[in-house]
Amino acid sequence: MNSQNIQVVLVNPSHPGNIGAVARAMKNMGLNHLVLVAPRKFPDPEAQWRAASAVDIIDNARVVETLDEAIGDSQFVVGTSARDRRIPWPVQDARLTAARIVERSVKEKVSILFGREDSGLNNEELRRCNLHCHIPTHPDYESLNLSMAVQIVCYEIRMAELEGTLPSDEDSHWENPFATSQDMEYFYQHLEETLVELEFLNPAAPKQLMTRLRRLYNRVRLDDMEVQILRGILKETRRVIREKGTN
């Protein structure tokens, strides 16, 4: 991905606070080119303080009067919408759209268009786009704040950029090796003996207690150090039980 080839374009934003929040969302995810098409109120102090540490994006934002000026040199244009407008046009969700943006940005200039807070992009503006990005909000409440929409798309771009570089749960570099099956069996034996001494477990009627405890610990996946800590607790528990029994 070449982030320098990606620009976020806000079409007729009406609230300066939203512009600041958009700048912050962009910087969180490594994007820094913001274009404002005929903003209703900009520059404005509210945009500055809402941007927090992303003031540089606000200061360097390009302000133009028309969409033509904003996307004239773009080779791939994406239009976003929180609603399914049923226009016969290529439509993808934010995740798939982000993958396309990351791929295209390597050699092409990409513009991501976000529409007005109250009405989004109009049909004419959407017809200027190569791809439509639909954000499938819940039908009970479909309204999506401008900065939230930008955050969703920018986040997916960031995740697409990092694909294959983030460790999964299984291959992460855990600080200690996971416990072996044999170590876990020693632990379960130790746990069962301790519960019997505590009279919490009746060996004559164990029911499903140890099965449920096995399911609990197996779901967590203990490492070597964690097993040692737990067995240390069990050992100390049994010592205290025996000392009280001799008093």
Coordinates of C-alpha atoms in Angstrom, one line a residue:
M1 CA 0.0 0.0 0.0
N2 CA 1.1 3.6 -0.7
S3 CA -0.8 5.8 1.8
Q4 CA 0.4 8.9 -0.1
N5 CA -1.8 7.8 -3.0
I6 CA -5.0 7.7 -0.8
Q7 CA -7.1 10.7 -0.1
V8 CA -10.3 11.0 1.9
V9 CA -12.8 13.4 0.3
L10 CA -15.6 15.0 2.3
V11 CA -18.3 16.4 0.1
N12 CA -20.1 19.5 1.5
P13 CA -19.4 18.7 5.2
S14 CA -21.7 20.9 7.3
H15 CA -20.2 20.6 10.8
P16 CA -16.5 21.6 11.5
G17 CA -16.5 19.2 14.5
N18 CA -17.0 16.3 12.1
I19 CA -14.1 17.5 10.0
G20 CA -11.9 17.4 13.1
A21 CA -13.1 14.0 14.1
V22 CA -12.5 12.7 10.6
A23 CA -8.9 13.9 10.7
R24 CA -8.4 12.1 13.9
A25 CA -9.9 8.9 12.5
M26 CA -7.6 9.1 9.5
K27 CA -4.4 9.7 11.5
N28 CA -5.2 6.8 13.8
M29 CA -5.1 4.5 10.8
G30 CA -2.1 6.1 9.0
L31 CA -3.9 8.2 6.4
N32 CA -3.1 11.9 6.1
H33 CA -4.6 13.4 2.9
L34 CA -7.9 15.1 3.5
V35 CA -9.8 17.0 0.8
L36 CA -12.9 19.2 1.6
V37 CA -15.4 20.0 -1.2
A38 CA -17.2 23.2 -0.4
P39 CA -17.3 22.9 3.3
R40 CA -20.0 24.9 5.0
K41 CA -17.8 26.2 7.8
F42 CA -14.0 25.8 7.5
P43 CA -11.5 26.7 8.8
D44 CA -13.0 26.8 12.3
P45 CA -11.6 26.4 15.8
E46 CA -13.9 23.4 16.5
A47 CA -12.3 21.4 13.7
Q48 CA -8.9 22.1 15.3
W49 CA -9.8 21.0 18.8
R50 CA -11.8 18.0 17.7
A51 CA -8.8 16.8 15.6
A52 CA -6.7 16.6 18.8
S53 CA -3.3 15.4 17.8
A54 CA -4.3 15.3 14.1
V55 CA -4.2 19.1 13.7
D56 CA -1.6 18.7 11.0
I57 CA -4.1 16.9 8.8
I58 CA -6.5 19.8 9.3
D59 CA -3.8 22.4 8.6
N60 CA -2.8 20.6 5.4
A61 CA -6.4 19.8 4.2
R62 CA -7.0 20.8 0.6
V63 CA -10.2 22.9 0.2
V64 CA -11.9 22.9 -3.3
E65 CA -15.2 24.1 -4.6
T66 CA -16.1 21.2 -6.8
L67 CA -15.9 17.4 -6.9
D68 CA -14.1 17.7 -10.2
E69 CA -11.2 19.6 -8.5
A70 CA -11.1 17.0 -5.8
I71 CA -10.9 13.8 -7.8
G72 CA -9.6 15.1 -11.2
D73 CA -6.3 13.3 -11.0
S74 CA -7.7 10.1 -9.2
Q75 CA -7.6 6.8 -11.1
F76 CA -9.7 4.8 -8.7
V77 CA -12.7 6.5 -6.9
V78 CA -14.8 4.9 -4.2
G79 CA -18.1 6.3 -3.0
T80 CA -19.4 5.3 0.4
S81 CA -23.0 4.9 1.5
A82 CA -24.6 3.7 4.7
R83 CA -27.7 2.7 2.7
D84 CA -28.2 0.2 -0.1
R85 CA -29.4 2.5 -2.9
R86 CA -29.9 -0.4 -5.3
I87 CA -28.0 1.3 -8.1
P88 CA -26.7 -1.1 -10.7
W89 CA -23.1 -0.5 -9.8
P90 CA -20.2 -2.6 -8.3
V91 CA -20.9 -2.6 -4.6
Q92 CA -18.8 -4.1 -1.8
D93 CA -18.6 -3.9 2.0
A94 CA -15.9 -1.9 3.7
R95 CA -13.6 -4.9 4.2
L96 CA -13.6 -6.0 0.5
T97 CA -13.4 -2.3 -0.6
A98 CA -10.4 -1.7 1.6
A99 CA -8.5 -4.6 0.0
R100 CA -9.2 -3.1 -3.4
I101 CA -8.0 0.3 -2.2
V102 CA -4.8 -1.1 -0.7
E103 CA -4.1 -2.9 -4.0
R104 CA -4.8 0.0 -6.2
S105 CA -2.9 2.6 -4.2
V106 CA 0.4 0.9 -5.0
K107 CA 0.4 2.5 -8.4
E108 CA -2.8 4.6 -8.6
K109 CA -4.2 7.6 -6.9
V110 CA -7.3 6.7 -4.9
S111 CA -10.1 8.9 -3.6
I112 CA -12.6 7.8 -1.0
L113 CA -15.7 9.9 -1.1
F114 CA -17.9 10.6 1.9
G115 CA -21.1 12.5 1.5
R116 CA -23.1 15.0 3.5
E117 CA -24.0 14.3 7.1
D118 CA -27.8 14.5 6.3
S119 CA -28.0 12.9 2.9
G120 CA -24.7 11.3 1.9
L121 CA -23.6 11.3 -1.7
N122 CA -26.2 12.0 -4.4
N123 CA -26.7 9.8 -7.4
E124 CA -24.6 12.0 -9.7
E125 CA -21.7 11.8 -7.4
L126 CA -22.0 8.1 -7.0
R127 CA -21.9 7.8 -10.8
R128 CA -18.4 9.3 -10.7
C129 CA -17.2 6.3 -8.7
N130 CA -15.6 3.1 -9.9
L131 CA -16.9 1.2 -6.8
H132 CA -19.5 1.8 -4.1
C133 CA -18.8 0.9 -0.5
H134 CA -21.9 -0.1 1.4
I135 CA -21.7 -0.1 5.2
P136 CA -24.4 -2.5 6.3
T137 CA -25.7 -0.8 9.4
H138 CA -28.5 -2.5 11.4
P139 CA -32.0 -1.8 10.0
D140 CA -33.3 -0.6 13.4
Y141 CA -30.9 2.4 13.3
E142 CA -29.3 3.0 9.9
S143 CA -27.9 6.5 10.5
L144 CA -24.2 6.6 10.7
N145 CA -22.1 9.6 11.8
L146 CA -19.7 10.9 9.2
S147 CA -16.6 10.4 11.3
M148 CA -17.8 6.9 12.3
A149 CA -18.1 6.0 8.6
V150 CA -14.6 7.3 7.9
Q151 CA -13.2 5.4 10.9
I152 CA -14.8 2.1 9.7
V153 CA -13.3 2.4 6.2
C154 CA -9.9 3.6 7.4
Y155 CA -9.7 0.8 9.9
E156 CA -10.4 -1.8 7.3
I157 CA -7.7 -0.2 5.1
R158 CA -5.3 -0.5 8.0
M159 CA -6.2 -4.1 8.6
A160 CA -5.9 -4.9 4.9
E161 CA -2.4 -3.3 4.9
L162 CA -1.4 -5.4 7.9
E163 CA -2.8 -8.7 6.6
G164 CA -0.4 -11.5 7.3
T165 CA 1.7 -9.5 9.7
L166 CA -0.4 -9.8 12.8
P167 CA 0.1 -13.0 14.8
S168 CA -3.0 -15.2 15.3
D169 CA -3.8 -16.7 18.6
E170 CA -2.2 -20.0 17.7
D171 CA 1.1 -18.7 16.3
S172 CA 1.7 -15.7 18.5
H173 CA 5.0 -15.5 20.3
W174 CA 3.7 -16.4 23.8
E175 CA 6.2 -15.6 26.6
N176 CA 6.1 -19.3 27.8
P177 CA 5.5 -22.6 26.0
F178 CA 2.0 -24.0 26.5
A179 CA 1.7 -26.8 29.0
T180 CA 1.9 -30.4 27.6
S181 CA -0.9 -32.8 27.8
Q182 CA 1.1 -34.8 30.5
D183 CA 1.6 -31.7 32.6
M184 CA -2.1 -30.9 32.4
E185 CA -2.9 -34.5 33.6
Y186 CA -0.6 -34.0 36.6
F187 CA -2.4 -30.7 37.3
Y188 CA -5.9 -32.3 37.1
Q189 CA -4.8 -35.1 39.4
H190 CA -3.4 -32.6 41.9
L191 CA -6.6 -30.5 41.6
E192 CA -8.8 -33.5 42.2
E193 CA -6.9 -34.6 45.2
T194 CA -7.0 -31.1 46.7
L195 CA -10.7 -30.8 46.1
V196 CA -11.3 -34.1 47.9
E197 CA -9.2 -32.9 50.9
L198 CA -11.3 -29.7 50.9
E199 CA -14.4 -31.9 50.9
F200 CA -15.6 -29.9 47.9
L201 CA -15.5 -33.0 45.8
N202 CA -17.1 -36.3 47.0
P203 CA -15.2 -39.1 45.3
A204 CA -18.2 -41.4 45.9
A205 CA -20.4 -39.0 44.0
P206 CA -18.2 -36.8 41.8
K207 CA -20.9 -36.0 39.3
Q208 CA -19.4 -33.9 36.4
L209 CA -17.2 -31.6 38.5
M210 CA -13.8 -32.7 37.1
T211 CA -15.2 -32.9 33.6
R212 CA -16.4 -29.3 33.8
L213 CA -13.2 -28.1 35.3
R214 CA -11.2 -29.9 32.5
R215 CA -13.4 -28.1 30.0
L216 CA -12.7 -24.8 31.7
Y217 CA -8.9 -25.1 31.8
N218 CA -8.7 -26.7 28.4
R219 CA -10.6 -23.8 26.9
V220 CA -8.1 -21.3 28.4
R221 CA -4.9 -23.2 27.4
L222 CA -2.5 -22.8 30.2
D223 CA 1.2 -22.2 29.7
D224 CA 4.0 -23.8 31.8
M225 CA 4.3 -20.9 34.2
E226 CA 0.5 -20.8 34.8
V227 CA 0.4 -24.5 35.6
Q228 CA 3.3 -24.1 38.1
I229 CA 1.5 -21.2 39.8
L230 CA -1.8 -23.1 40.0
R231 CA 0.0 -26.2 41.4
G232 CA 1.8 -24.0 43.9
I233 CA -1.6 -22.7 45.1
L234 CA -2.9 -26.3 45.4
K235 CA 0.2 -27.4 47.3
E236 CA -0.1 -24.5 49.7
T237 CA -3.8 -25.2 50.1
R238 CA -3.2 -28.9 51.0
R239 CA -0.5 -27.8 53.5
V240 CA -2.9 -25.5 55.3
I241 CA -5.6 -28.1 55.4
R242 CA -3.2 -30.6 57.0
E243 CA -1.9 -28.1 59.5
K244 CA -5.5 -27.3 60.6
G245 CA -6.3 -31.0 60.9
T246 CA -3.4 -31.5 63.4
N247 CA -4.4 -28.6 65.6

